[in-house]
Amino acid sequence: MAGATSLHLGGIPAERFEANPATREPVWVKWAIIITALSFFALFVLMPLIVVFAEGLRKGWDAYLAALIEPDALSSVRLTLLVAAVSVPLNIVFGVAAAWCIAKFDFPGKTFLITLIDLPFSVSPVVAGLIYVLVFGRTGWIGPWFIEHDMKIVFAVPGIILATIFVTFPFVARELIPLMQAQGRDEEEAATVLGASGWQTFWKVTVPNIKWGLIYGVILCNARAMGEFGAVSVVSGHIRGETNTMPLHVEIAYNEYNFAAAFAVASLLAILALLTLVVKTFVEWRAGLAAREVVEE
Amino acid sequence: MATRRALPGFGLSLGYTLTWLSLVVLIPLAAVFIKTSSLTLEQFWHVTTTPRVLASYRLTFGASLLAAGINAVFGLLLAWSLVRYTFPGKKLVDSLVDLPFALPTAVAGISLTALWAGNGWLGKISEPLGIKVAFSPLGVLVALVFIGLPFVVRTVQPVLEDLEIEIEEASSSLGADRWQTFRLVVFPTLYPALLTGFALAFARAVGEYGSVIFIAGNIPMVSEITPLMIITKLEQYDYAGATAIASVMLIASFILLIAINSLQAWTAKRTGKSK
């Protein structure tokens, strides 16, 4: 269920539909549709976005900055960066490996494997957190062993990283599999026949071909890794200054009625989301350009 | 095609994929069912059908269904506007459609609450009219509409873009008016994608937690969602109870996943894009 995550390249310019009597609606219908759609969009998407910044700055710049540089907020930023720095590369390695075997080779059970890779997208984040508590918790399968050896997995940083890997699991693979399937294996086979080693083929032929899809998958993966709330909330234990990521810090501040602090940190996450969308739009534009060049050649 | 393996790395990449998938996803997920099997059938039934849990199913599935329905209607209008019309700010709207997907759910949760609470920008208007959104089931619906929107737009939009202009021209030249063309020619091609988008939005909404818990108010029997019931059980150290409810949710997700995969296969077939 890739849904909102696949690279989208755009189609015929809208002017062509509007110029063609067979594909255009009466002007009043057109504007009724646009106004309805945009009102809905403003109400459900635009206003929540604006409110984050308005609430964050309600008490002025000084209060806003103070909320961002207090020690607990800073430690939550550090933990969020650490979690993303570990989980995103692991998902890149997995995504590339999975796409390589699925797209370049034929083997039985391939469709089923793709479904299994998709699985974490359809599991509730709360359930995603729960499964690691079941495995690594005090009464879990291998939890007691880790506790005996003085290693904490759940209610500690490793658990947060594991839960994050789970919820971001399909992002990179989901992006690369259809892309690499569409590209086929001719170019790689040619490189191999000409004497390139496996790694040379991969770095010099495959990686340049999948560059935009890979970047696309990675930024979406990163956004989710930094923003995940439900799964991380279950495994974190909410220890201030230790196991609070930014979204958890937002929750705690909010529940303590410290709204200015909650919205200040929330606004950082909103900026991250907006940056993600900017990079995403740029990648779509570049990938669209590259695709058109291929067609013109 | 014959399995002629000219390229290296099959064993390594498949082996790594299967190992990592098992360790991170499959084995931990299996823990849910194994833990649940420690309950007798009677205990399982008792835990998963208490009135409070039943009320949470009704809210979670009911609100998700309604939210997905609302998104199907307005998502289609939005996708149509983005593909077929020119209007100022279109590029910006097109990029921001994915915001609910990129914005952390906790941020969405607190901002929707601030917006719809009695003293919020929209709550100030709605509450004097007798419409209480924040801290009521309606708040759950609003949050689920927010997070589901990109799924419908991004599923319908590419299909709409690939629609062949000639089919509509043919329909028009044969004397159909615009509404007939839409109803009889365009919509049947769009329908599988719309249904897929609906199902994706529904599946996402059923499991959603972060954006909902702040605005829901979490009143027992009224505005508690099922994922919250799992958290509540966990906080009482009732692991078996939490796991039993989780297994109900997992089964629902599996059924939805299978349904969505079939829908996507249908969409691909209908739009002539089979693999």
XYZ file of C-alpha atoms in Angstrom:
572
model
C 0.000 0.000 0.000
C 2.355 2.630 -1.245
C -0.387 5.229 -1.456
C 0.983 8.649 -0.810
C 4.602 7.620 -1.057
C 5.341 6.961 -4.700
C 7.314 9.319 -6.858
C 4.858 11.316 -8.897
C 5.909 12.849 -12.193
C 2.925 14.816 -13.466
C 1.129 14.632 -16.792
C -0.524 16.794 -19.423
C -0.665 20.526 -18.520
C -4.109 21.557 -17.313
C -4.338 24.255 -20.017
C -4.898 21.554 -22.619
C -7.998 20.319 -20.834
C -9.291 23.844 -20.357
C -8.743 24.754 -24.031
C -10.479 21.658 -25.365
C -14.292 21.983 -25.566
C -14.605 18.206 -25.142
C -12.758 18.147 -21.813
C -13.781 21.365 -20.126
C -16.658 22.124 -17.835
C -18.767 25.296 -17.799
C -16.937 28.097 -15.990
C -19.319 28.101 -13.026
C -18.819 24.347 -12.541
C -15.066 24.763 -12.718
C -14.990 27.485 -10.075
C -17.525 25.703 -7.866
C -15.235 22.642 -7.842
C -12.082 24.678 -7.226
C -13.632 26.726 -4.436
C -15.091 23.659 -2.707
C -11.809 21.752 -2.970
C -9.694 24.688 -1.792
C -12.019 25.517 1.123
C -11.722 21.933 2.286
C -7.963 22.109 1.832
C -7.695 25.382 3.766
C -9.845 24.079 6.601
C -8.136 20.715 7.048
C -4.536 21.279 5.928
C -3.616 24.952 5.824
C -5.152 26.143 9.088
C -3.626 23.397 11.277
C -0.231 24.287 9.790
C -0.614 28.009 10.469
C -1.858 27.397 14.011
C 1.386 25.582 14.928
C 3.416 28.728 14.256
C 0.822 31.148 15.636
C 0.621 29.246 18.938
C 4.396 28.792 19.143
C 4.959 32.545 18.795
C 1.977 33.627 20.887
C 4.165 34.687 23.828
C 6.762 36.325 21.615
C 10.192 35.461 20.249
C 11.947 35.359 23.607
C 9.589 32.755 25.056
C 9.798 30.836 21.776
C 13.590 30.688 21.807
C 13.697 29.962 25.532
C 11.430 26.945 24.997
C 13.788 25.653 22.301
C 17.036 25.971 24.234
C 15.912 24.574 27.567
C 17.906 21.390 28.388
C 15.027 18.893 28.001
C 14.103 20.314 24.601
C 17.727 20.178 23.441
C 18.167 16.605 24.640
C 14.985 15.627 22.776
C 16.425 17.164 19.601
C 19.666 15.238 20.097
C 17.824 11.951 20.640
C 15.625 12.500 17.581
C 18.698 13.157 15.430
C 20.408 10.056 16.837
C 17.360 7.849 16.167
C 17.136 9.071 12.573
C 20.908 8.751 12.062
C 20.757 5.066 13.001
C 17.426 3.952 11.567
C 17.521 5.718 8.185
C 20.862 4.184 6.997
C 19.721 0.730 8.143
C 16.551 1.154 6.081
C 18.571 2.326 3.070
C 20.712 -0.828 3.180
C 17.616 -2.982 3.542
C 15.698 -1.120 0.841
C 18.499 -1.411 -1.701
C 19.114 -5.098 -0.920
C 15.406 -5.928 -1.130
C 14.934 -3.987 -4.371
C 18.049 -5.598 -5.884
C 16.880 -9.181 -5.348
C 13.242 -8.448 -6.211
C 13.855 -6.330 -9.323
C 16.880 -8.051 -10.847
C 16.063 -11.727 -10.281
C 13.143 -14.110 -10.649
C 12.215 -16.371 -7.798
C 9.003 -17.915 -6.462
C 7.101 -16.031 -3.761
C 8.200 -12.600 -4.931
C 4.744 -10.985 -4.734
C 4.298 -12.397 -1.268
C 7.669 -10.961 -0.221
C 6.621 -7.512 -1.449
C 3.419 -7.785 0.600
C 5.433 -8.699 3.695
C 7.716 -5.686 3.197
C 4.589 -3.504 3.035
C 3.226 -4.979 6.242
C 4.539 -2.340 8.699
C 2.536 0.364 6.871
C -0.715 -1.353 7.756
C 0.120 -2.038 11.399
C -1.027 0.554 13.941
C 1.957 2.436 15.440
C 0.750 1.463 18.899
C 0.892 -2.228 17.947
C 4.360 -1.623 16.457
C 5.551 -0.392 19.843
C 3.788 -3.168 21.711
C 5.530 -5.980 19.811
C 8.942 -4.817 21.032
C 7.681 -4.633 24.589
C 6.487 -8.229 24.176
C 9.868 -9.380 22.892
C 12.274 -7.274 24.955
C 10.199 -6.362 28.037
C 10.780 -7.672 31.549
C 8.408 -10.584 30.967
C 9.153 -10.864 27.257
C 10.839 -13.588 25.204
C 14.437 -12.438 25.426
C 13.927 -9.450 27.725
C 15.084 -11.272 30.895
C 18.374 -12.236 29.201
C 19.122 -8.607 28.329
C 18.192 -7.453 31.836
C 20.534 -10.073 33.354
C 23.315 -8.698 31.181
C 22.475 -5.164 32.254
C 21.245 -4.023 28.845
C 18.042 -2.087 28.564
C 16.175 -2.342 25.277
C 12.628 -1.186 25.970
C 12.080 2.043 27.896
C 15.526 2.968 26.568
C 17.120 4.254 23.363
C 17.572 0.863 21.568
C 13.825 0.215 21.830
C 13.047 3.630 20.360
C 15.391 2.908 17.437
C 13.861 -0.547 16.860
C 10.314 0.820 16.858
C 11.381 3.572 14.452
C 12.982 1.063 12.090
C 9.732 -0.900 12.117
C 7.449 2.014 11.232
C 9.802 3.296 8.502
C 10.614 -0.183 7.195
C 8.892 -0.064 3.763
C 9.773 3.514 2.712
C 13.014 3.006 0.765
C 12.216 -0.500 -0.521
C 8.743 0.611 -1.663
C 10.250 3.431 -3.704
C 13.055 1.414 -5.295
C 11.277 -1.853 -6.170
C 8.945 -0.475 -8.909
C 11.673 1.871 -10.170
C 14.285 -0.873 -10.527
C 11.728 -3.283 -11.979
C 10.877 -0.711 -14.657
C 14.566 -0.225 -15.484
C 15.116 -3.945 -15.935
C 18.540 -5.568 -15.839
C 19.943 -4.903 -19.324
C 22.334 -2.149 -18.277
C 23.701 -4.125 -15.333
C 24.092 -7.235 -17.478
C 25.965 -5.246 -20.116
C 28.326 -3.882 -17.463
C 28.954 -7.383 -16.119
C 29.602 -8.800 -19.565
C 32.094 -5.981 -20.183
C 33.990 -7.130 -17.121
C 32.741 -4.922 -14.291
C 32.623 -6.518 -10.854
C 29.359 -6.730 -8.914
C 30.095 -3.696 -6.730
C 31.379 -1.659 -9.705
C 28.161 -2.414 -11.575
C 26.128 -1.442 -8.555
C 27.884 1.853 -7.834
C 28.476 2.990 -11.423
C 25.321 1.741 -13.159
C 22.557 1.051 -10.667
C 23.049 3.901 -8.177
C 23.062 6.704 -10.794
C 19.884 5.222 -12.280
C 17.995 5.049 -9.009
C 19.395 8.269 -7.509
C 16.191 10.320 -7.475
C 13.982 7.484 -6.286
C 16.451 6.734 -3.526
C 16.616 10.354 -2.334
C 12.820 10.483 -2.429
C 12.470 7.353 -0.309
C 15.128 8.556 2.122
C 13.574 11.968 2.824
C 10.149 10.420 3.462
C 11.765 7.765 5.650
C 13.640 10.465 7.554
C 10.514 12.582 8.088
C 8.668 9.641 9.563
C 11.681 8.553 11.647
C 11.971 11.999 13.234
C 8.239 12.447 13.670
C 7.052 9.025 14.830
C 4.942 9.273 17.944
C 2.711 6.266 18.685
C 5.249 3.449 18.420
C 7.977 5.426 20.162
C 5.598 6.494 22.907
C 4.899 2.844 23.813
C 8.566 1.802 24.054
C 10.084 4.990 25.437
C 8.997 5.074 29.056
C 8.984 8.884 28.830
C 12.132 9.529 30.857
C 12.864 13.241 30.585
C 16.257 14.163 29.229
C 16.913 10.492 28.413
C 14.264 8.790 26.316
C 12.203 11.704 25.055
C 12.251 12.353 21.347
C 10.910 15.645 19.998
C 7.335 14.392 19.467
C 7.307 12.966 23.006
C 8.651 16.252 24.371
C 5.778 18.010 22.589
C 3.300 15.655 24.248
C 4.700 16.097 27.758
C 4.883 19.878 27.522
C 1.335 19.950 26.161
C -0.031 17.706 28.904
C 1.596 20.004 31.474
C -0.326 22.916 29.931
C 2.967 24.430 28.819
C 1.449 25.170 25.406
C 4.052 27.720 24.307
C 6.864 25.169 24.794
C 4.874 22.385 23.148
C 4.128 24.485 20.072
C 7.672 25.862 19.902
C 9.148 22.360 19.539
C 6.180 21.372 17.346
C 7.027 24.262 15.030
C 10.539 22.818 14.540
C 8.922 19.537 13.491
C 6.554 21.452 11.202
C 9.543 23.155 9.567
C 11.087 19.724 9.087
C 7.866 18.575 7.395
C 7.855 21.638 5.125
C 11.521 21.085 4.209
C 10.685 17.478 3.404
C 7.944 18.660 1.045
C 10.308 21.178 -0.606
C 12.936 18.496 -1.256
C 10.204 16.116 -2.406
C 8.840 18.661 -4.907
C 12.378 19.350 -6.144
C 13.110 15.634 -6.592
C 9.840 15.151 -8.494
C 10.748 18.049 -10.758
C 14.263 16.683 -11.419
C 13.050 13.107 -11.903
C 10.362 14.395 -14.288
C 13.024 16.297 -16.213
C 15.236 13.196 -16.398
C 12.284 11.059 -17.538
C 11.427 13.539 -20.326
C 15.073 13.587 -21.479
C 14.980 9.803 -21.820
C 11.778 10.056 -23.883
C 13.248 12.752 -26.148
C 16.410 10.722 -26.770
C 11.746 -15.826 -18.501
C 14.421 -18.379 -17.775
C 16.279 -17.906 -14.513
C 19.600 -17.080 -16.114
C 21.541 -15.256 -13.472
C 24.081 -13.056 -15.159
C 24.132 -10.597 -12.272
C 25.830 -11.273 -8.946
C 24.484 -10.692 -5.465
C 21.250 -12.684 -5.538
C 22.077 -14.895 -2.560
C 23.472 -12.039 -0.497
C 20.652 -9.582 -1.135
C 17.842 -12.121 -0.717
C 19.459 -13.599 2.381
C 19.895 -10.174 3.939
C 16.337 -9.145 3.020
C 14.786 -12.251 4.554
C 16.917 -12.136 7.714
C 16.297 -8.442 8.391
C 12.586 -8.780 7.570
C 12.260 -11.712 9.980
C 14.192 -10.086 12.807
C 12.569 -6.658 12.653
C 9.059 -7.396 11.424
C 7.930 -11.012 11.320
C 9.237 -12.443 14.594
C 8.132 -9.465 16.728
C 4.701 -9.531 15.038
C 4.430 -13.252 15.735
C 4.923 -12.379 19.410
C 1.448 -10.823 19.414
C -0.236 -14.036 18.391
C 1.900 -16.254 20.604
C 1.256 -14.049 23.632
C -2.465 -14.010 22.790
C -2.526 -17.806 22.608
C -1.622 -17.904 26.300
C -5.216 -16.805 26.924
C -8.066 -19.291 26.733
C -10.683 -18.570 24.100
C -13.067 -17.511 26.840
C -10.574 -15.066 28.354
C -9.761 -13.708 24.902
C -13.433 -13.170 24.147
C -13.967 -11.518 27.517
C -11.067 -9.058 27.108
C -11.874 -8.088 23.542
C -15.628 -7.603 23.996
C -16.022 -5.571 27.193
C -18.470 -2.696 26.633
C -15.665 -0.129 26.776
C -13.602 -1.949 24.132
C -16.680 -2.515 21.963
C -17.422 1.213 22.136
C -13.843 1.888 20.992
C -14.270 -0.425 17.966
C -17.462 1.379 17.004
C -15.746 4.762 17.195
C -12.495 3.687 15.501
C -14.084 1.844 12.600
C -17.087 4.162 12.284
C -15.082 7.397 12.307
C -12.447 5.880 9.986
C -15.115 4.836 7.498
C -16.762 8.244 7.589
C -13.426 10.078 7.333
C -12.381 7.948 4.357
C -15.751 8.688 2.740
C -15.352 12.447 3.244
C -11.832 12.223 1.834
C -13.055 10.246 -1.177
C -15.452 13.079 -2.080
C -13.237 16.087 -1.387
C -10.033 14.280 -2.375
C -11.549 13.586 -5.785
C -12.538 17.262 -6.170
C -9.037 18.328 -5.143
C -7.319 15.845 -7.467
C -9.631 16.950 -10.296
C -8.830 20.628 -9.677
C -5.094 19.911 -9.628
C -5.106 17.938 -12.878
C -7.767 19.703 -14.937
C -7.764 23.372 -13.947
C -5.354 26.257 -13.689
C -5.753 28.523 -10.686
C -3.414 30.736 -8.664
C -1.385 28.918 -6.032
C -1.873 25.537 -7.647
C 1.782 24.435 -7.324
C 1.743 25.306 -3.631
C -1.480 23.403 -3.008
C -0.129 20.420 -4.931
C 2.983 20.300 -2.726
C 1.102 20.855 0.521
C -1.357 18.026 -0.120
C 1.277 15.709 1.354
C 1.581 17.751 4.546
C -0.577 15.379 6.617
C 1.793 12.642 5.535
C 4.968 14.557 6.434
C 3.789 16.363 9.576
C 4.449 14.351 12.762
C 1.144 13.106 14.127
C 1.677 14.629 17.571
C 2.083 18.056 15.960
C -1.099 17.556 13.956
C -2.843 16.428 17.133
C -2.048 19.492 19.229
C -2.616 21.962 16.397
C -6.021 20.499 15.489
C -6.928 20.653 19.175
C -5.842 24.292 19.427
C -7.814 25.074 16.290
C -11.088 23.441 17.351
C -11.028 23.975 21.144
C -13.607 26.431 22.536
C -11.128 29.313 22.398
C -9.548 28.292 19.073
C -9.965 29.999 15.690
C -12.553 27.509 14.471
C -13.896 26.367 17.842
C -14.898 29.975 18.569
C -17.201 29.808 15.564
C -18.460 26.240 15.878
C -19.178 26.004 19.618
C -21.716 28.872 19.799
C -23.522 27.046 16.986
C -23.725 23.990 19.233
C -21.100 22.024 17.314
C -18.518 20.714 19.755
C -15.535 19.344 17.848
C -12.619 19.148 20.271
C -12.906 16.533 23.038
C -15.769 14.730 21.319
C -16.132 11.959 18.694
C -16.370 14.711 16.067
C -12.784 15.667 16.946
C -11.685 12.102 16.179
C -13.363 12.437 12.788
C -11.606 15.751 12.058
C -8.180 14.263 12.893
C -8.832 11.205 10.710
C -9.946 13.381 7.781
C -6.696 15.332 8.135
C -4.396 12.302 8.004
C -6.321 10.487 5.244
C -6.500 13.241 2.618
C -3.164 12.631 0.793
C -3.992 8.953 0.296
C -7.056 9.693 -1.833
C -5.550 12.619 -3.765
C -2.284 10.825 -4.551
C -4.047 7.644 -5.680
C -6.590 9.380 -7.910
C -4.316 12.093 -9.347
C -1.977 9.872 -11.456
C -4.897 7.902 -12.889
C -6.635 11.133 -13.800
C -3.455 12.390 -15.458
C -3.086 9.243 -17.543
C -6.686 9.302 -18.743
C -6.681 9.506 -22.515
C -8.089 12.784 -23.730
C -9.327 11.087 -26.937
C -11.892 9.005 -25.056
C -13.574 12.138 -23.752
C -13.386 13.744 -27.192
C -15.055 10.676 -28.688
C -17.755 10.750 -26.039
C -18.363 14.442 -26.662
C -18.465 14.116 -30.443
C -21.000 11.296 -30.096
C -23.297 13.805 -28.405
C -22.805 13.174 -24.694
C -22.952 16.222 -22.460
C -20.148 16.855 -19.962
C -21.948 15.238 -17.030
C -22.772 12.114 -19.065
C -19.143 11.888 -20.168
C -17.973 12.142 -16.577
C -20.510 9.669 -15.233
C -20.303 7.074 -17.987
C -16.758 7.435 -19.339
C -14.419 9.092 -16.837
C -15.789 7.860 -13.532
C -15.749 4.116 -14.389
C -12.001 4.387 -15.117
C -11.427 6.419 -11.976
C -13.548 4.290 -9.698
C -10.991 1.564 -8.801
C -8.377 4.192 -7.927
C -10.894 6.116 -5.857
C -11.829 2.953 -4.000
C -8.140 2.162 -3.430
C -7.560 5.657 -2.051
C -10.609 5.234 0.174
C -9.281 1.909 1.476
C -5.792 3.342 2.084
C -7.246 6.284 4.000
C -9.458 3.919 5.976
C -6.557 1.576 6.832
C -4.398 4.478 7.968
C -7.229 5.916 10.052
C -7.988 2.657 11.867
C -4.489 2.454 13.331
C -3.958 6.187 13.857
C -3.002 7.319 17.343
C -0.937 10.514 17.593
C -3.202 12.971 15.837
C -6.319 11.620 17.533
C -5.550 11.345 21.255
C -5.097 15.065 21.866
C -8.338 16.170 20.235
C -10.449 13.169 21.275
C -10.661 14.000 24.966
C -10.551 10.230 25.586
C -13.821 9.926 27.490
C -14.552 6.228 28.259
C -17.429 4.822 26.174
C -17.606 8.080 24.176
C -14.361 9.135 22.555
C -11.785 6.422 23.218
C -10.187 4.850 20.122
C -8.996 1.225 20.044
C -5.234 1.984 19.928
C -5.754 3.973 23.148
C -7.343 0.904 24.759
C -4.084 -0.972 24.072
C -2.087 1.812 25.750
C -4.489 1.870 28.705
C -4.075 -1.887 29.236
C -0.300 -1.548 28.975
C -0.240 1.208 31.586
C -2.079 -1.174 33.944
C 0.605 -3.831 33.174
C -2.147 -5.990 31.631
C 0.091 -7.256 28.812
C -2.187 -10.160 27.893
C -5.183 -7.821 27.600
C -3.250 -5.290 25.532
C -2.003 -8.050 23.257
C -5.461 -9.554 22.787
C -6.841 -6.214 21.560
C -3.718 -5.733 19.438
C -4.325 -9.086 17.754
C -7.872 -8.008 16.856
C -6.418 -4.854 15.287
C -3.697 -6.822 13.493
C -6.228 -9.176 11.933
C -8.247 -6.166 10.773
C -5.064 -4.681 9.242
C -4.210 -7.931 7.456
C -7.679 -8.123 5.925
C -7.380 -4.490 4.817
C -3.913 -5.100 3.360
C -5.205 -8.005 1.268
C -8.215 -5.939 0.159
C -5.971 -3.026 -0.826
C -3.587 -5.255 -2.771
C -6.508 -6.700 -4.749
C -7.885 -3.198 -5.338
C -4.517 -2.014 -6.633
C -4.294 -4.997 -8.965
C -7.782 -4.107 -10.201
C -6.798 -0.446 -10.704
C -3.714 -1.496 -12.671
C -5.832 -3.774 -14.843
C -8.538 -1.163 -15.402
C -6.033 1.499 -16.401
C -4.087 -0.924 -18.573
C -0.964 -0.763 -16.448
C -0.618 -4.376 -15.379
C 2.906 -5.455 -14.492
